[in-house]
């Protein structure tokens, strides 16, 4: 496996950079404009990063975590600070601000904790002698978060590809691809690794109302990367599964609990229940940083977004209303899939099979299963 990890890492040439750290600022591909326009945001402040996450210029749990990590690095760069105590205070404020941007993605909270703890340790053990040292340490730590995510995705891809046969059609949901992570993606990692190994697989992408991540982002990135993809309306998922037009489903996750409950984009639960009913294997792909072994399902906040996302559709000319401007709307953007509907979870440490509640703890705390 190590040889393939190194080989894939060395040969990776992304067509579009999603997240790029430039030392004094963060360059982010603005995903709100895709697939029609490629434009970058150049962010130098914590507020700018928080807005980009909240308004979904960057989205997808791992990409949110990586972006927030760079946001923490900017917290000690964006204005002159008098000393290390003031820098730690700026980091506490930044952490609080960034944590309020989106509530469901576990990677966000994981990355913020990691960055703050790294800063605290560097101050306590004398590694950071001044604010400049601390800023350099945090820049490197955020780079590490990004690089480790990339490597995890290659490993997920190498485990996940073992579940694929040549000619398979994979159903996904939302965008859990390179646009959601800055690298190979989670759900797409096995697909990109299959492509690298010359195994021909194709994808069916539900459009994913209301934000249309499937139609706008998954379709765009797969086509850019030479993977055959077909978009369907979300309402076609039942037919596609019941007629066995897909061999398996692979989706990403925003948070996975110790009992195996998976929080992911709204519509995932529908897919999982239908896949279970019709005997189609249903896989979730996610790195260890997406697992939350602390909370129970009822304690996880499901984000509700602006009702206008449902009242309108996004078009190249902006949003167009498809219903009354003042109609009452409910717009939850994630759902919770109970473990019984999940065949297995693909992680960088190996594939977690049923019973998920026992095997999640076992794999996440144990050595790698290669
Ligand atoms: O609202 P989004 O676009 O941030 O939701 C993204 C998803 O639901 C993804 O499936 C999940 O974050 C995994 S991304 C690898």
XYZ file of C-alpha atoms and ligand atoms in Angstrom:
385
model
C 0.000 0.000 0.000
C 2.795 2.458 0.898
C 4.262 2.279 -2.606
C 0.887 3.094 -4.174
C 0.270 5.931 -1.702
C 3.593 7.519 -2.693
C 2.942 6.891 -6.398
C -0.533 8.455 -6.358
C 0.705 11.393 -4.270
C 3.540 12.076 -6.712
C 1.354 11.802 -9.813
C -1.504 13.971 -8.482
C -1.994 17.003 -10.716
C -5.271 18.728 -9.807
C -6.854 20.697 -12.634
C -8.177 23.244 -10.150
C -6.691 24.180 -6.788
C -9.510 24.366 -4.236
C -7.535 25.676 -1.237
C -4.086 27.264 -1.432
C -2.085 28.786 1.420
C 0.113 31.641 0.261
C 1.834 32.470 3.546
C 0.044 35.769 4.124
C -3.362 34.824 2.737
C -5.660 31.967 1.804
C -6.730 31.504 -1.776
C -10.117 29.740 -2.053
C -11.961 28.604 -5.148
C -15.423 30.185 -4.909
C -17.695 27.156 -5.306
C -20.845 29.275 -5.454
C -19.968 30.212 -9.018
C -19.224 26.722 -10.329
C -19.562 25.253 -12.879
C -19.941 28.469 -14.836
C -17.094 30.553 -13.512
C -13.712 29.868 -11.931
C -12.905 32.658 -9.498
C -10.782 32.784 -6.365
C -11.291 34.618 -3.077
C -8.126 35.964 -1.450
C -8.638 35.964 2.306
C -6.441 37.681 4.880
C -8.710 37.798 7.913
C -10.547 35.434 10.233
C -13.797 37.254 9.414
C -13.216 36.673 5.702
C -12.605 32.961 6.310
C -15.681 32.675 8.556
C -17.850 34.309 5.871
C -16.462 32.002 3.171
C -17.386 28.937 5.242
C -20.803 30.267 6.350
C -21.789 31.340 2.836
C -20.456 28.133 1.282
C -17.782 29.591 -0.977
C -15.958 26.585 0.477
C -17.937 23.575 1.653
C -17.626 19.854 2.336
C -16.561 18.722 5.819
C -12.794 18.184 5.229
C -12.437 21.405 3.192
C -14.240 23.323 5.941
C -11.798 21.882 8.505
C -8.722 22.722 6.413
C -9.992 26.249 5.702
C -10.687 26.824 9.399
C -7.145 25.630 10.223
C -5.738 28.313 7.905
C -8.185 30.776 9.475
C -6.487 30.081 12.831
C -3.098 30.752 11.227
C -4.460 34.097 9.951
C -5.665 35.007 13.467
C -2.078 35.675 14.532
C -1.155 37.422 11.273
C -4.067 39.684 10.424
C -3.044 42.496 12.812
C -0.006 43.315 14.962
C -0.142 41.556 18.344
C 1.879 42.591 21.359
C 2.954 39.232 22.656
C 2.150 35.548 23.009
C -0.606 36.070 25.596
C -2.411 38.423 23.207
C -1.872 35.947 20.374
C -3.505 33.139 22.384
C -6.417 35.454 23.137
C -6.771 36.241 19.398
C -6.792 32.489 18.736
C -9.504 31.875 21.343
C -11.683 34.539 19.704
C -11.005 33.165 16.203
C -11.816 29.609 17.325
C -15.141 30.743 18.752
C -15.997 32.738 15.629
C -15.086 29.946 13.205
C -16.918 27.321 15.291
C -20.165 29.266 14.777
C -20.042 29.098 10.968
C -21.529 25.650 10.322
C -22.726 23.320 13.066
C -22.743 19.803 11.607
C -19.291 19.136 10.078
C -17.176 17.448 12.768
C -13.953 18.234 10.843
C -14.453 21.925 11.638
C -14.364 21.398 15.418
C -11.592 18.811 15.127
C -9.358 21.217 13.153
C -10.047 24.181 15.463
C -9.179 22.132 18.557
C -6.043 20.780 16.940
C -4.823 24.262 15.944
C -5.549 25.816 19.332
C -3.856 22.965 21.218
C -0.811 23.238 18.935
C -0.540 26.960 19.703
C -0.931 26.439 23.442
C 1.745 23.719 23.465
C 4.160 25.817 21.388
C 3.808 28.714 23.840
C 4.074 26.501 26.925
C 7.134 24.519 25.810
C 8.998 27.597 24.544
C 8.983 26.529 20.892
C 7.290 29.824 20.017
C 9.437 32.634 21.399
C 7.417 35.399 19.796
C 4.294 35.996 17.690
C 6.190 35.497 14.422
C 7.345 32.017 15.574
C 3.771 31.162 16.550
C 2.426 32.307 13.177
C 4.998 30.109 11.387
C 4.145 27.120 13.592
C 0.416 27.537 12.902
C 0.980 27.935 9.146
C 2.932 24.649 9.149
C 0.323 22.923 11.300
C -2.468 23.924 8.890
C -0.345 22.634 5.999
C -0.034 19.363 7.926
C -3.808 19.149 8.390
C -4.191 19.543 4.605
C -1.432 17.097 3.737
C -2.667 14.440 6.165
C -6.170 14.765 4.684
C -4.728 14.197 1.203
C -2.860 11.092 2.350
C -5.941 9.761 4.169
C -7.929 10.122 0.970
C -5.385 8.132 -1.013
C -5.628 5.372 1.608
C -9.457 5.527 1.549
C -9.225 5.272 -2.220
C -6.981 2.221 -2.028
C -9.279 0.455 0.466
C -12.423 1.533 -1.346
C -11.258 0.462 -4.805
C -11.332 -3.129 -3.554
C -15.137 -2.815 -3.441
C -15.354 -1.873 -7.130
C -15.593 -4.093 -10.207
C -14.807 -2.911 -13.750
C -17.944 -1.423 -15.294
C -19.584 -0.590 -11.938
C -21.939 2.360 -11.702
C -21.652 4.193 -8.377
C -24.469 6.255 -6.887
C -23.300 9.148 -4.713
C -24.943 12.125 -3.025
C -24.018 15.817 -2.861
C -20.337 16.486 -3.563
C -17.904 14.465 -1.480
C -15.244 14.939 -4.119
C -12.072 16.918 -4.577
C -14.051 20.166 -4.296
C -15.120 19.090 -0.805
C -11.619 18.287 0.423
C -9.035 19.953 -1.804
C -7.609 16.558 -2.808
C -9.139 13.240 -4.010
C -12.381 13.593 -2.120
C -13.785 10.921 0.188
C -16.630 9.236 -1.732
C -14.747 9.906 -4.974
C -11.356 8.655 -3.734
C -12.060 4.993 -4.719
C -13.324 6.242 -8.092
C -10.218 8.350 -8.784
C -7.955 5.524 -7.601
C -9.876 3.137 -9.898
C -9.193 5.529 -12.750
C -5.505 5.668 -11.804
C -5.396 1.837 -11.878
C -7.215 1.660 -15.234
C -10.500 0.307 -13.788
C -13.451 1.786 -15.619
C -16.293 2.940 -13.336
C -18.959 5.604 -13.798
C -21.105 7.666 -11.458
C -24.736 8.681 -11.062
C -24.991 12.014 -9.225
C -28.357 13.140 -7.813
C -28.669 16.899 -8.292
C -28.906 17.466 -4.481
C -31.476 20.178 -3.966
C -31.495 22.815 -2.734
C -27.873 23.817 -3.240
C -27.360 21.479 -6.226
C -23.913 20.240 -5.208
C -24.464 17.082 -7.293
C -25.485 18.822 -10.505
C -23.110 21.781 -10.154
C -20.038 20.342 -8.435
C -19.864 16.540 -8.641
C -20.822 16.523 -12.312
C -18.282 19.279 -13.014
C -15.312 17.776 -11.194
C -15.856 14.214 -12.426
C -16.101 15.375 -16.006
C -12.991 17.564 -15.585
C -11.160 14.486 -14.318
C -12.335 12.178 -17.091
C -14.870 10.109 -15.100
C -18.191 9.348 -16.813
C -21.076 10.897 -14.881
C -24.843 11.176 -15.271
C -26.978 13.630 -13.277
C -30.442 12.632 -12.053
C -33.165 14.528 -10.230
C -33.211 13.632 -6.542
C -36.673 12.186 -7.078
C -35.224 9.587 -9.495
C -33.107 7.897 -6.806
C -35.769 5.284 -5.983
C -36.203 4.210 -9.591
C -32.460 4.062 -10.215
C -31.887 1.876 -7.157
C -34.928 -0.370 -7.649
C -33.977 -1.050 -11.280
C -30.377 -1.852 -10.239
C -29.011 0.895 -12.494
C -26.276 1.270 -9.868
C -24.127 -1.483 -8.376
C -23.377 0.316 -5.129
C -23.608 3.690 -3.414
C -20.690 5.618 -1.893
C -21.372 8.857 -0.025
C -19.318 11.119 2.243
C -20.091 12.216 5.794
C -20.112 15.372 7.870
C -20.078 13.479 11.143
C -20.106 9.819 12.139
C -21.002 8.837 15.682
C -19.648 5.949 17.758
C -22.819 3.895 17.100
C -22.365 4.315 13.324
C -25.021 7.003 12.751
C -23.954 9.015 9.703
C -24.794 12.705 9.299
C -24.496 13.724 5.661
C -26.197 15.871 3.037
C -29.988 15.798 3.054
C -31.147 12.937 0.823
C -28.523 10.472 2.080
C -31.078 8.793 4.360
C -33.496 8.273 1.429
C -30.710 6.652 -0.591
C -29.586 4.437 2.273
C -33.077 3.134 3.105
C -33.822 2.427 -0.553
C -30.438 0.736 -1.068
C -31.105 -1.468 1.985
C -34.589 -2.377 0.726
C -33.340 -3.337 -2.747
C -30.109 -5.033 -1.660
C -27.692 -2.456 -3.079
C -24.518 -2.075 -0.930
C -24.358 1.357 0.715
C -20.910 2.654 1.732
C -19.795 5.806 3.529
C -16.250 7.133 3.045
C -14.733 9.449 5.660
C -11.438 10.127 7.438
C -10.937 9.679 11.200
C -11.333 13.459 11.629
C -15.054 13.105 10.744
C -15.762 10.732 13.651
C -17.359 12.101 16.809
C -17.181 9.466 19.518
C -18.675 11.757 22.147
C -22.178 12.808 21.096
C -25.408 10.856 20.743
C -27.560 11.230 17.584
C -30.128 13.523 19.236
C -27.340 15.866 20.427
C -26.011 16.672 16.939
C -27.271 19.919 15.471
C -28.632 19.601 11.954
C -27.991 22.865 10.131
C -31.032 24.714 8.795
C -30.259 27.290 6.121
C -31.956 30.252 4.524
C -35.490 29.412 3.225
C -34.622 31.192 -0.034
C -32.354 28.256 -0.929
C -35.576 26.208 -1.308
C -37.741 28.988 -2.745
C -35.237 29.568 -5.561
C -32.977 27.697 -7.944
C -29.468 28.837 -8.770
C -28.940 29.761 -12.385
C -26.086 31.333 -14.300
C -27.909 34.651 -13.928
C -28.406 34.333 -10.184
C -31.225 32.827 -8.134
C -34.719 32.554 -9.644
C -37.853 32.102 -7.511
C -39.841 28.941 -8.203
C -42.501 29.591 -5.573
C -43.995 32.482 -3.621
C -41.353 34.715 -2.016
C -43.006 34.442 1.402
C -44.011 30.765 1.446
C -43.160 28.931 4.661
C -40.146 26.646 4.188
C -38.229 24.004 6.170
C -34.642 23.700 4.943
C -32.593 21.140 6.904
C -29.375 20.516 4.946
C -28.219 17.261 6.571
C -29.896 14.061 7.687
C -28.976 11.208 10.032
C -28.734 7.688 8.632
C -29.030 4.940 11.272
C -26.226 2.341 11.222
C -28.453 -0.560 10.128
C -28.687 0.915 6.614
C -24.920 1.177 6.154
C -23.014 -1.747 4.677
C -19.569 -0.464 5.737
C -17.506 2.698 6.294
C -14.340 3.277 4.288
C -11.632 5.079 6.297
C -7.895 5.652 5.902
C -7.321 2.961 8.528
C -9.373 0.295 6.770
C -12.986 -0.655 6.077
C -15.301 -0.748 9.080
C -17.935 -3.473 8.688
C -20.952 -4.322 10.839
C -21.469 -4.251 13.758
C -20.431 -0.611 13.376
C -20.762 0.337 17.044
C -18.143 -2.238 18.069
C -15.872 -1.967 15.038
C -15.659 1.856 14.880
C -14.038 2.069 18.322
C -11.857 -0.934 17.593
C -10.455 0.440 14.307
C -10.113 4.057 15.337
C -8.146 3.217 18.448
C -6.198 0.279 17.006
C -3.320 -0.083 14.534
C -3.817 0.217 10.785
C -5.615 -2.602 9.025
C -3.622 -2.968 5.834
O -23.411 21.516 2.710
P -22.149 20.942 2.160
O -21.984 21.122 0.701
O -20.945 21.395 2.955
O -22.315 19.385 2.431
C -21.308 18.513 2.030
C -21.634 17.085 2.286
O -22.690 16.754 2.759
C -20.571 16.086 1.999
O -21.117 14.858 1.633
C -19.723 15.871 3.277
O -19.324 17.092 3.822
C -18.519 15.052 2.985
S -17.378 15.916 1.976
C -16.068 14.896 1.651
